[in-house]
Amino acid sequence: MRTPRHMLWDQLFRLPDQPALPLQARLRAAVVREILAGRLASGAALPSSRDLARLMGLSRNTVTAAYQQLVDDGFLQARPRSGIFVAEGARQAVAEQAPAAPGLADGGHTRAPDWNARLVRSLSKLPTLSKPERWRDDYRYPFVYGSHDPQLFPTEDFRECCARSLARAQLAQWTPDFETEDVPDLVEQIRLRLLPKRGVFALPDEIVITVGAQQAFHLLAEALFDENTRVGLEEPGYPHARNAFLLRRPQLLPLAVDDDGLAVEALPPLDCVFVTPSHQSPTTVSLSLDRRRQLLQRAEATDFVIIEDDYESENLYEGTPMPALKSMDRSSRVLYVGALSKSLAPAVRLGFIVAPRALAAELRVLRHAMVRHPSAFLQHAYALFLSLGHHESHARRVNQALQERMTLAAAALHQHLPEFAFELPQGGASIWVRAPAWLDGAELAVTARRHGVLIEPGDVFHVSPPYPCPCFRLRLSSIAPGLIADGIVALRRAVDELADARGIGRRPLA
Amino acid sequence: MRTPRHMLWDQLFRLPDQPALPLQARLRAAVVREILAGRLASGAALPSSRDLARLMGLSRNTVTAAYQQLVDDGFLQARPRSGIFVAEGARQAVAEQAPAAPGLADGGHTRAPDWNARLVRSLSKLPTLSKPERWRDDYRYPFVYGSHDPQLFPTEDFRECCARSLARAQLAQWTPDFETEDVPDLVEQIRLRLLPKRGVFALPDEIVITVGAQQAFHLLAEALFDENTRVGLEEPGYPHARNAFLLRRPQLLPLAVDDDGLAVEALPPLDCVFVTPSHQSPTTVSLSLDRRRQLLQRAEATDFVIIEDDYESENLYEGTPMPALKSMDRSSRVLYVGALSKSLAPAVRLGFIVAPRALAAELRVLRHAMVRHPSAFLQHAYALFLSLGHHESHARRVNQALQERMTLAAAALHQHLPEFAFELPQGGASIWVRAPAWLDGAELAVTARRHGVLIEPGDVFHVSPPYPCPCFRLRLSSIAPGLIADGIVALRRAVDELADARGIGRRPLA
C-alpha cells in the first residue's frame, strides 16, 4: 500500500511523548528511533528543514539544529544542493553508539544462543481466541471480546476512587509491600457485598485476590495440577482457562455440554472439573439446578474438586441470577473464581478466588513467587469503587446496553441468517450460533474478515474440534449498537461467498 | 492479652467501609460478620444500645433498629431486663442463611477433600524474606523492605497521571483487552528514556511488561527452566528470584560471591546464571568491570545465558552508574529485568524484561496464560509519569533521602556496634553487615524483635546457609531517619543479650 509522502513523514516523526525533553532532542530521538527500526534506510531523503518544520508545527531553527547534530553524529548526511539524507551505515552507527543493540544482533549473531532449543514451554502454537493485529482499527464489525463502549465507562466515578486512593491519608493503606496479603478493604467488599449476592459466604482468609480471573486459573493449576491430574473440561469450553491449565500438563478430559450445560451423568474418573455454570462458555446456557446437585453429589461420591468460573454472573438482563454452584457446596470442594474489573474495563485486571483457608494460604505463597501480589493501588481504588456502589450501578448500565444489543443482534440474525440457530441468552455478552452443518466456523471467520467482520470461531473452544465445526460466537461487548445489523448483513455476505464457492444454493440476501 | 471491654467493642464494631449503605445496615453487617467469624459467641452479651451508640458515634435509634432486625433474624436475643445477647445457634443460623459457609466447614466437614494430598506444589515451607504480621504497627525500628516514607511519595504527580489516563479521550488507549500486547507509550518510555541510561538499546518488540520484577523471574523460569536446567545463583543471593525459579524445579547451583561480586573464575557447567550486577543482593557490591567482561566471555564460550536483575540501578547517591551488564552483551545472551514502580511504591507492581524478539514473543504468550497482561491502566498512567519526567525527579528525592539515612546508619553502627563490619554502598537502600563469627543473624533477628527491631537475617539469602550465619541486612527504605540511631542502639541491646547468654564478654553500651 502506497502512503502519500507527507503522511509518511508525519507518521515517522511522531515525536516521542516526552514533554520534559527539549523539542530538538525529541526530534533527534525520533530520527534515531526510525533509523534503528529500519524504517529510515541509508540513502533515504529527509524532508527539508522548512517542510518538516511546517509539517510538525516546529520552528525551523529547531529542525535545523536537530539535523545538524545528527549530521555531526554521522547519522545523517548533508549533500550540498540536494538536501539531507540518511548516511551510509547509519543504522550500524546508531547501533554501535548503543553498546549493544540486541534487536539487530538477534538471529544474525553467530554467538547468539539458540533460544528455540532453550525454550522448554511454549503456548504460541496452541489454538486460542485471538484477534488480528489492529483489530480495533481495521475491522468495522468486531463481534469479539476485548473492547467496550467508552460511553459506558464510569470515568468520573473511577477517577474519584483513584484520586481518593492517592489522598495522602490513604497512602499508608496501600503503598507498602503486601507480601502474601491483600488490601483488607477489597476483601471485605468482596465478602460482604459481592459474594452474598451469589449465595456465597466466606471469611477474609478464604479470599485471594488475583490479576484477573486468568491468574486464578493459573494459580490453581500451579497448586493442584501435575502430569497425573485428571482435569475435566467442558467441550466446548473456555480456551484461556485450558491454556493456563496446560502449563502444568495435566490430563485434559473433554466433557460433553448440552442444552442444560455440562452433562454430568457420564463423567469419567476425575480429580478436578472446570465448569462455567452461570453462562456456559461458549454456549451461554446456565447449568440447570438438577445438574448442579448431581455434579456436587458426584464430586463428593468420587472425590473430585470443582473449579467454578462464575463468569458474567452479574450480567443478567432481568430477574435474579441463579446462586453460584459454590453456594450449594457443603463439603468445601468448590473453588470459586470471580472477575472483578471485567465489567469496568477488561484491561484493569482484578479477580479473586474463594478457597478453603489452608489452600488459600498456599495460593498466596505461590502468588508471591509469581507476582508478589496484585497491585495494591488498584485493589484500594477498586475497594472504594465497590464501597461507593459504583460497581453495581455500572453493571446495571452495562446490562441494559448488552440487552439492547442482544435484541438488535437477534433480530438481524433472524432476518438475514434465518437458517442459523441460536438461543437468546438471559444475560451475558455473547450469542452462540449454530450454522448449517456444511459451514466451518473457522473458515467463516477468515472470509468474514474480508467483509470487515470479526467473529470467534467455534473450533478454538474445543480440545478436539470437529471438522467442519459449524459454530461460532458473536460477542456484543465491543461493537456499537448502530453497527450490529450492518455487521450481520456483512456476515451474511461472507456466508454467501462460502456457499457459492461450494455450489450450495441459497436465497438471495433480502 | 486482656483487652479493656470498651476497646474490644470498638474493635468488633469497626464498621465496614461501605458509605453507600445506611449506617444501620453497616452495623448489622458488622454484627453478622463477627458472629460468622466466631468472635461473638452464642450467649455473649452485647453493649446496650445506649452504650454502643455513644461508642460508635451513632444515634441510638440506629442501634436500636439494627438490634431489632438482628433479633427478628434470630441472630440476637433480647432478654427482658438483662439486655441483648448473641442467640443460641447464631453462628449456624448466619451460616445457614448463607447456603454454604465454607470457612466453617473447613476441616470439620467429613466429606471435605484432603487438600494437603491434592497440593502438588507448595512454597510455604521454604525459607524466604518475611516479616511478622502487623510489622508496621508493632515494631518501632523496621530495618526491612516494604514500606517507604509517605513524605517522599509524589502524590500530586501520580494523581495527575491517573486522572489524565481517565480522561475520556484517553480511555481508548488502555481500556481494551491487550491480549499479548503492552501499552505502546510505556514501551517507548522504557526504550527511549530508561534503557539508554543503562546503556541498553532495544526495539519495542524486545520489551515485555511484567507485574513487577517478580513476574519477570517467574515468566523466564516458566519459559526456560525444567528439571534438567542448571541454574547458577549468587550465594548469598535474592530469595524471591530463587523461589520463583524453584517452581520449575531446576538444578540450583550456588555460586560464590566476594568483594567484587559474583566470582566468575570458577563457574561450574551451567545453562543459566541469575546475577545482580548493579548492587549484589544482598551484599550490595557492584560487579567489577573485569568480572562483567569475564562473565560474558564465559557465557559465550560455554553457551549459558544470563538473567540480569538490574536491581536498584537508579538508586545511586552520586556520580554515574555503571552501565548494565546487558549493555556489554554482544551475543544477545543477557535477559535484562528492570523494576519500574519500585521507587514509587512497592505495591504498584510494574516491571519489564528485555529479551530477544523471538523469546519475547513466547514470553508474551505465556504471560497471557498467566495473567492476560499487566493492568493497562497502570501501564498508561506510568507511561505518563515517565513522560512527564516525574520518575527521575522522584528517584532523585528518594536517593537523597536514602543517602541521608545511610550516613546516619553508618555513624550509629560505628558508634554502637564497632566490631561489626560493613562496606558503605554507593547507592541502594541496604547495608550488609558482618557480625562477629559467634553471632547467628537469624537468632539475632528473633531477639531483636523483642527490642522492637526488624532486620533481614543472612541465612534466607543462602541456598545452603552456614551456621552460625553471622550476617544480616539492614534496609533503610522503611525506617524514618529520626529512628535510625535509636534502632541501632536497640539492636545493640539485642546483641548484648545474646552475648550474655553465651557468656561472651563485651564492652558496656556507651
Coordinates of C-alpha atoms in Angstrom, one line a residue, chain B residues 91-455:
Chain B
R91 CA -23.4 -18.7 64.0
Q92 CA -25.1 -21.7 62.5
A93 CA -28.1 -19.5 61.6
V94 CA -25.8 -17.0 59.9
A95 CA -24.1 -19.8 58.1
E96 CA -27.4 -21.3 57.0
Q97 CA -28.8 -18.0 55.7
A98 CA -25.6 -18.3 53.7
P99 CA -26.3 -21.5 51.7
A100 CA -22.7 -22.5 52.3
A101 CA -20.2 -21.3 54.8
P102 CA -17.0 -22.9 53.5
G103 CA -14.9 -21.4 56.3
L104 CA -16.9 -23.1 58.9
A105 CA -16.9 -26.5 57.2
D106 CA -13.2 -26.2 56.6
G107 CA -11.5 -29.1 58.3
G108 CA -14.6 -30.0 60.3
H109 CA -16.5 -31.5 57.3
T110 CA -16.1 -35.2 56.9
R111 CA -16.7 -35.0 53.1
A112 CA -14.2 -32.2 52.6
P113 CA -11.4 -33.1 50.2
D114 CA -7.9 -33.7 51.5
W115 CA -6.3 -30.5 50.2
N116 CA -2.9 -31.4 51.5
A117 CA -2.9 -34.6 49.4
R118 CA -4.0 -32.6 46.4
L119 CA -1.4 -29.9 46.7
V120 CA 1.3 -30.7 44.2
R121 CA 3.4 -27.6 44.6
S122 CA 4.0 -25.6 47.8
L123 CA 6.4 -22.9 48.7
S124 CA 5.1 -22.3 52.1
K125 CA 7.8 -24.2 53.9
L126 CA 10.7 -22.6 52.1
P127 CA 12.9 -20.0 53.7
T128 CA 12.3 -16.5 52.4
L129 CA 12.4 -12.9 53.4
S130 CA 9.4 -12.4 55.6
K131 CA 8.1 -10.1 58.1
P132 CA 6.0 -10.7 61.2
E133 CA 2.3 -9.9 61.0
R134 CA 1.5 -6.3 61.9
W135 CA 5.1 -5.4 61.3
R136 CA 4.2 -1.8 60.5
D137 CA 2.3 -1.3 63.7
D138 CA 4.2 -3.4 66.3
Y139 CA 7.9 -2.7 65.6
R140 CA 9.4 0.7 66.1
Y141 CA 12.6 0.0 64.1
P142 CA 11.8 -1.7 60.8
F143 CA 15.1 -2.2 59.0
V144 CA 13.3 -4.3 56.3
Y145 CA 12.0 -3.9 52.8
G146 CA 8.4 -3.0 52.1
S147 CA 7.4 0.4 53.4
H148 CA 8.6 3.8 52.4
D149 CA 8.3 7.4 53.5
P150 CA 4.9 8.8 52.6
Q151 CA 6.6 12.3 52.6
L152 CA 8.6 11.1 49.6
F153 CA 5.6 9.9 47.6
P154 CA 4.8 12.2 44.6
T155 CA 1.1 12.2 45.4
E156 CA 0.1 15.1 43.2
D157 CA 2.2 13.9 40.2
F158 CA 0.9 10.4 40.3
R159 CA -2.7 11.5 40.9
E160 CA -2.4 13.8 37.8
C161 CA -1.2 10.9 35.7
C162 CA -4.1 8.7 36.8
A163 CA -6.6 11.5 36.2
R164 CA -5.2 12.1 32.8
S165 CA -5.4 8.4 32.0
L166 CA -9.0 8.5 33.0
A167 CA -9.8 11.5 30.7
R168 CA -12.4 10.3 28.2
A169 CA -10.1 10.9 25.2
Q170 CA -7.5 8.6 26.7
L171 CA -9.8 5.6 27.5
A172 CA -9.4 4.0 24.1
Q173 CA -5.7 3.9 24.8
W174 CA -5.9 1.5 27.6
T175 CA -9.4 0.1 28.3
P176 CA -9.5 -2.7 25.7
D177 CA -8.0 -6.2 26.2
F178 CA -4.4 -6.0 25.2
E179 CA -4.1 -9.8 24.7
T180 CA -0.3 -10.4 24.3
E181 CA 0.4 -6.7 23.7
D182 CA 1.6 -3.9 26.0
V183 CA 0.7 -0.2 26.2
P184 CA 2.9 1.2 23.4
D185 CA 3.6 4.5 25.3
L186 CA 5.1 2.7 28.2
V187 CA 7.3 0.5 26.0
E188 CA 8.5 3.7 24.3
Q189 CA 9.3 5.4 27.6
I190 CA 11.3 2.4 28.8
R191 CA 13.1 2.1 25.4
L192 CA 13.9 5.8 24.9
R193 CA 14.1 7.1 28.4
L194 CA 15.1 4.5 30.9
L195 CA 17.2 1.9 29.0
P196 CA 19.6 4.3 27.3
K197 CA 20.7 5.5 30.8
R198 CA 21.6 1.9 31.4
G199 CA 23.5 1.7 28.0
V200 CA 20.8 -0.6 26.7
F201 CA 19.1 -0.1 23.3
A202 CA 16.1 -2.2 22.4
L203 CA 13.3 -2.3 19.9
P204 CA 9.7 -2.2 21.0
D205 CA 9.1 -5.9 20.5
E206 CA 12.1 -6.8 22.7
I207 CA 10.4 -5.3 25.7
V208 CA 7.8 -7.3 27.8
I209 CA 6.0 -5.5 30.6
T210 CA 5.5 -7.6 33.8
V211 CA 3.6 -7.4 37.1
G212 CA 6.8 -6.2 38.9
A213 CA 10.2 -7.7 38.5
Q214 CA 8.9 -10.8 40.4
Q215 CA 6.8 -11.8 37.4
A216 CA 9.8 -11.4 35.2
F217 CA 11.7 -14.1 37.1
H218 CA 8.7 -16.4 37.2
L219 CA 8.0 -15.9 33.5
L220 CA 11.6 -16.6 32.5
A221 CA 11.6 -19.7 34.6
E222 CA 8.4 -20.9 33.0
A223 CA 9.9 -20.4 29.5
L224 CA 13.4 -21.7 30.1
F225 CA 13.7 -24.0 33.2
D226 CA 12.8 -27.6 33.8
E227 CA 14.2 -30.3 36.0
N228 CA 17.3 -30.5 33.8
T229 CA 18.2 -26.9 33.6
R230 CA 21.4 -26.0 35.6
V231 CA 20.8 -22.5 37.1
G232 CA 23.6 -20.7 38.8
L233 CA 22.6 -18.4 41.7
E234 CA 24.7 -16.0 43.7
E235 CA 25.3 -17.4 47.2
P236 CA 24.2 -15.4 49.1
G237 CA 21.5 -14.2 46.6
Y238 CA 18.0 -12.9 46.2
P239 CA 15.5 -15.4 47.7
H240 CA 12.4 -14.2 45.8
A241 CA 14.0 -14.9 42.5
R242 CA 15.2 -18.3 43.8
N243 CA 11.6 -19.2 44.9
A244 CA 10.2 -18.2 41.5
F245 CA 12.8 -20.4 39.8
L246 CA 12.1 -23.3 42.2
L247 CA 8.5 -23.6 40.9
R248 CA 10.0 -25.2 37.8
R249 CA 12.4 -27.3 39.9
P250 CA 15.7 -26.6 38.1
Q251 CA 19.1 -27.7 39.5
L252 CA 20.1 -24.7 41.6
L253 CA 23.9 -24.3 41.8
P254 CA 25.1 -21.8 44.4
L255 CA 27.9 -19.5 43.1
A256 CA 30.3 -17.8 45.4
V257 CA 30.2 -14.0 45.9
D258 CA 33.2 -12.0 47.1
D259 CA 34.1 -8.3 47.4
D260 CA 33.9 -7.8 43.6
G261 CA 30.5 -9.6 43.3
L262 CA 30.0 -12.9 41.7
A263 CA 33.2 -14.9 41.5
V264 CA 33.3 -15.8 37.8
E265 CA 36.6 -17.6 37.7
A266 CA 35.4 -21.0 38.7
L267 CA 31.9 -21.4 37.4
P268 CA 30.6 -25.0 37.1
P269 CA 28.8 -26.1 33.8
L270 CA 25.6 -24.0 33.6
D271 CA 22.6 -23.3 31.4
C272 CA 21.7 -20.0 33.0
V273 CA 23.1 -17.6 35.6
F274 CA 21.0 -15.2 37.7
V275 CA 23.0 -12.2 38.7
T276 CA 22.5 -8.8 40.3
P277 CA 25.4 -6.7 39.0
S278 CA 24.4 -3.2 40.0
H279 CA 24.1 -3.9 43.7
Q280 CA 24.6 -7.5 44.5
S281 CA 21.6 -8.7 46.5
P282 CA 22.3 -8.9 49.5
T283 CA 25.9 -7.8 49.8
T284 CA 25.4 -4.5 47.8
V285 CA 28.8 -4.8 46.0
S286 CA 28.8 -3.8 42.3
L287 CA 30.2 -6.4 39.9
S288 CA 33.5 -5.1 38.7
L289 CA 34.1 -4.3 35.1
D290 CA 36.6 -7.1 34.7
R291 CA 34.2 -9.6 36.2
R292 CA 31.5 -8.4 33.8
R293 CA 33.7 -9.0 30.8
Q294 CA 34.8 -12.4 32.1
L295 CA 31.2 -13.4 32.8
L296 CA 30.1 -12.6 29.2
Q297 CA 33.1 -14.3 27.8
R298 CA 32.4 -17.4 29.8
A299 CA 28.7 -17.3 28.8
E300 CA 29.7 -17.2 25.1
A301 CA 32.5 -19.8 25.5
T302 CA 30.4 -22.3 27.4
D303 CA 27.0 -21.3 26.0
F304 CA 25.0 -20.3 29.0
V305 CA 22.5 -17.4 29.2
I306 CA 22.3 -14.7 31.9
I307 CA 19.4 -13.2 33.7
E308 CA 20.4 -9.7 34.9
D309 CA 18.4 -8.2 37.7
D310 CA 19.2 -4.6 37.3
Y311 CA 18.1 -4.0 40.8
E312 CA 18.3 -0.5 42.3
S313 CA 20.4 0.6 39.4
E314 CA 18.8 4.1 39.6
N315 CA 19.5 4.4 43.4
L316 CA 22.9 5.9 43.2
Y317 CA 23.7 8.7 45.6
E318 CA 26.1 10.5 43.2
G319 CA 28.1 10.0 40.0
T320 CA 27.1 8.0 37.0
P321 CA 26.0 4.4 37.5
M322 CA 28.0 1.6 35.7
P323 CA 26.1 0.6 32.6
A324 CA 24.1 -2.6 32.8
L325 CA 25.7 -5.9 32.0
K326 CA 23.3 -6.1 29.1
S327 CA 25.0 -3.0 27.6
M328 CA 28.1 -5.1 27.0
D329 CA 26.3 -8.1 25.7
R330 CA 27.2 -8.6 22.0
S331 CA 25.7 -12.0 21.6
S332 CA 22.1 -11.5 22.8
R333 CA 22.5 -13.8 25.8
V334 CA 21.6 -11.4 28.6
L335 CA 18.0 -11.2 29.6
Y336 CA 17.5 -7.9 31.3
V337 CA 15.0 -7.5 34.2
G338 CA 14.1 -4.0 35.3
A339 CA 11.7 -2.7 38.0
L340 CA 9.6 0.3 37.1
S341 CA 7.4 1.2 40.0
K342 CA 9.5 0.1 43.0
S343 CA 10.8 3.5 43.7
L344 CA 7.3 4.9 43.5
A345 CA 5.7 2.4 45.9
P346 CA 6.5 -1.3 46.2
A347 CA 2.8 -2.2 45.8
V348 CA 2.2 -0.6 42.4
R349 CA 3.7 -3.6 40.6
L350 CA 5.2 -2.8 37.2
G351 CA 8.5 -4.2 35.8
F352 CA 9.8 -5.4 32.5
I353 CA 12.1 -7.8 30.6
V354 CA 14.3 -7.0 27.6
A355 CA 14.8 -10.2 25.6
P356 CA 15.5 -11.2 22.0
R357 CA 12.4 -10.7 19.9
A358 CA 11.6 -14.4 19.4
L359 CA 11.8 -15.2 23.1
A360 CA 9.9 -12.0 24.0
A361 CA 7.1 -13.2 21.7
E362 CA 7.0 -16.5 23.5
L363 CA 7.0 -14.8 26.9
R364 CA 4.0 -12.7 25.9
V365 CA 2.0 -15.8 25.1
L366 CA 3.0 -17.4 28.4
R367 CA 2.2 -14.2 30.2
H368 CA -1.3 -14.3 28.6
A369 CA -2.0 -17.7 30.1
M370 CA -0.8 -16.5 33.5
V371 CA -2.4 -13.1 33.8
R372 CA -3.5 -12.0 30.3
H373 CA -1.4 -8.8 30.8
P374 CA -0.4 -6.4 33.5
S375 CA -3.0 -3.7 34.1
A376 CA -3.1 -1.4 31.1
F377 CA -4.5 1.3 33.3
L378 CA -1.3 1.2 35.4
Q379 CA 0.8 0.9 32.3
H380 CA -0.8 4.0 30.8
A381 CA -0.6 6.1 34.0
Y382 CA 3.0 5.1 34.5
A383 CA 3.9 6.0 30.9
L384 CA 2.6 9.4 31.6
F385 CA 4.5 9.5 34.9
L386 CA 7.7 8.7 33.0
S387 CA 7.0 11.0 30.1
L388 CA 6.4 14.0 32.4
G389 CA 9.8 13.4 34.0
H390 CA 8.3 12.6 37.4
H391 CA 10.1 9.2 37.6
E392 CA 13.5 10.8 37.5
S393 CA 12.7 13.6 39.9
H394 CA 11.1 11.1 42.3
A395 CA 14.2 8.9 42.1
R396 CA 16.4 11.9 42.9
R397 CA 14.4 12.6 46.0
V398 CA 14.5 9.0 47.1
N399 CA 18.2 8.8 46.6
Q400 CA 18.8 11.9 48.7
A401 CA 16.7 10.5 51.4
L402 CA 18.5 7.1 51.3
Q403 CA 21.9 8.8 51.3
E404 CA 21.0 10.7 54.4
R405 CA 19.7 7.6 56.2
M406 CA 22.8 5.6 55.1
T407 CA 25.0 8.2 56.7
L408 CA 23.0 8.1 59.9
A409 CA 23.0 4.3 60.0
A410 CA 26.8 4.1 59.3
A411 CA 27.6 6.5 62.1
A412 CA 25.3 4.6 64.6
L413 CA 26.9 1.3 63.6
H414 CA 30.4 2.6 64.1
Q415 CA 29.5 4.0 67.4
H416 CA 27.3 1.2 68.9
L417 CA 28.5 -1.9 67.1
P418 CA 32.1 -1.1 66.3
E419 CA 33.1 -4.8 65.9
F420 CA 30.5 -5.2 63.1
A421 CA 31.9 -4.9 59.6
F422 CA 30.2 -3.3 56.6
E423 CA 31.0 -1.5 53.4
L424 CA 29.1 1.7 52.9
P425 CA 27.4 1.2 49.5
Q426 CA 27.4 3.9 46.8
G427 CA 23.7 3.5 46.4
G428 CA 20.7 1.4 47.1
A429 CA 18.7 1.1 50.3
S430 CA 20.7 -1.6 52.2
I431 CA 23.7 -2.2 54.4
W432 CA 25.1 -5.7 54.5
V433 CA 26.5 -6.3 58.0
R434 CA 29.0 -8.9 59.0
A435 CA 28.7 -9.6 62.7
P436 CA 31.4 -11.4 64.8
A437 CA 31.7 -15.1 63.9
W438 CA 29.8 -16.3 67.1
L439 CA 26.6 -14.5 66.2
D440 CA 23.9 -16.0 64.1
G441 CA 21.8 -13.5 62.1
A442 CA 18.6 -15.5 62.4
E443 CA 18.9 -15.7 66.2
L444 CA 19.7 -12.0 66.3
A445 CA 16.6 -11.3 64.2
V446 CA 14.4 -13.2 66.7
T447 CA 16.0 -11.5 69.7
A448 CA 15.9 -8.1 68.0
R449 CA 12.2 -8.3 67.6
R450 CA 11.7 -8.2 71.3
H451 CA 13.6 -4.9 71.2
G452 CA 11.3 -3.5 68.6
V453 CA 13.9 -4.1 65.8
L454 CA 13.3 -5.9 62.5
I455 CA 16.3 -7.0 60.4

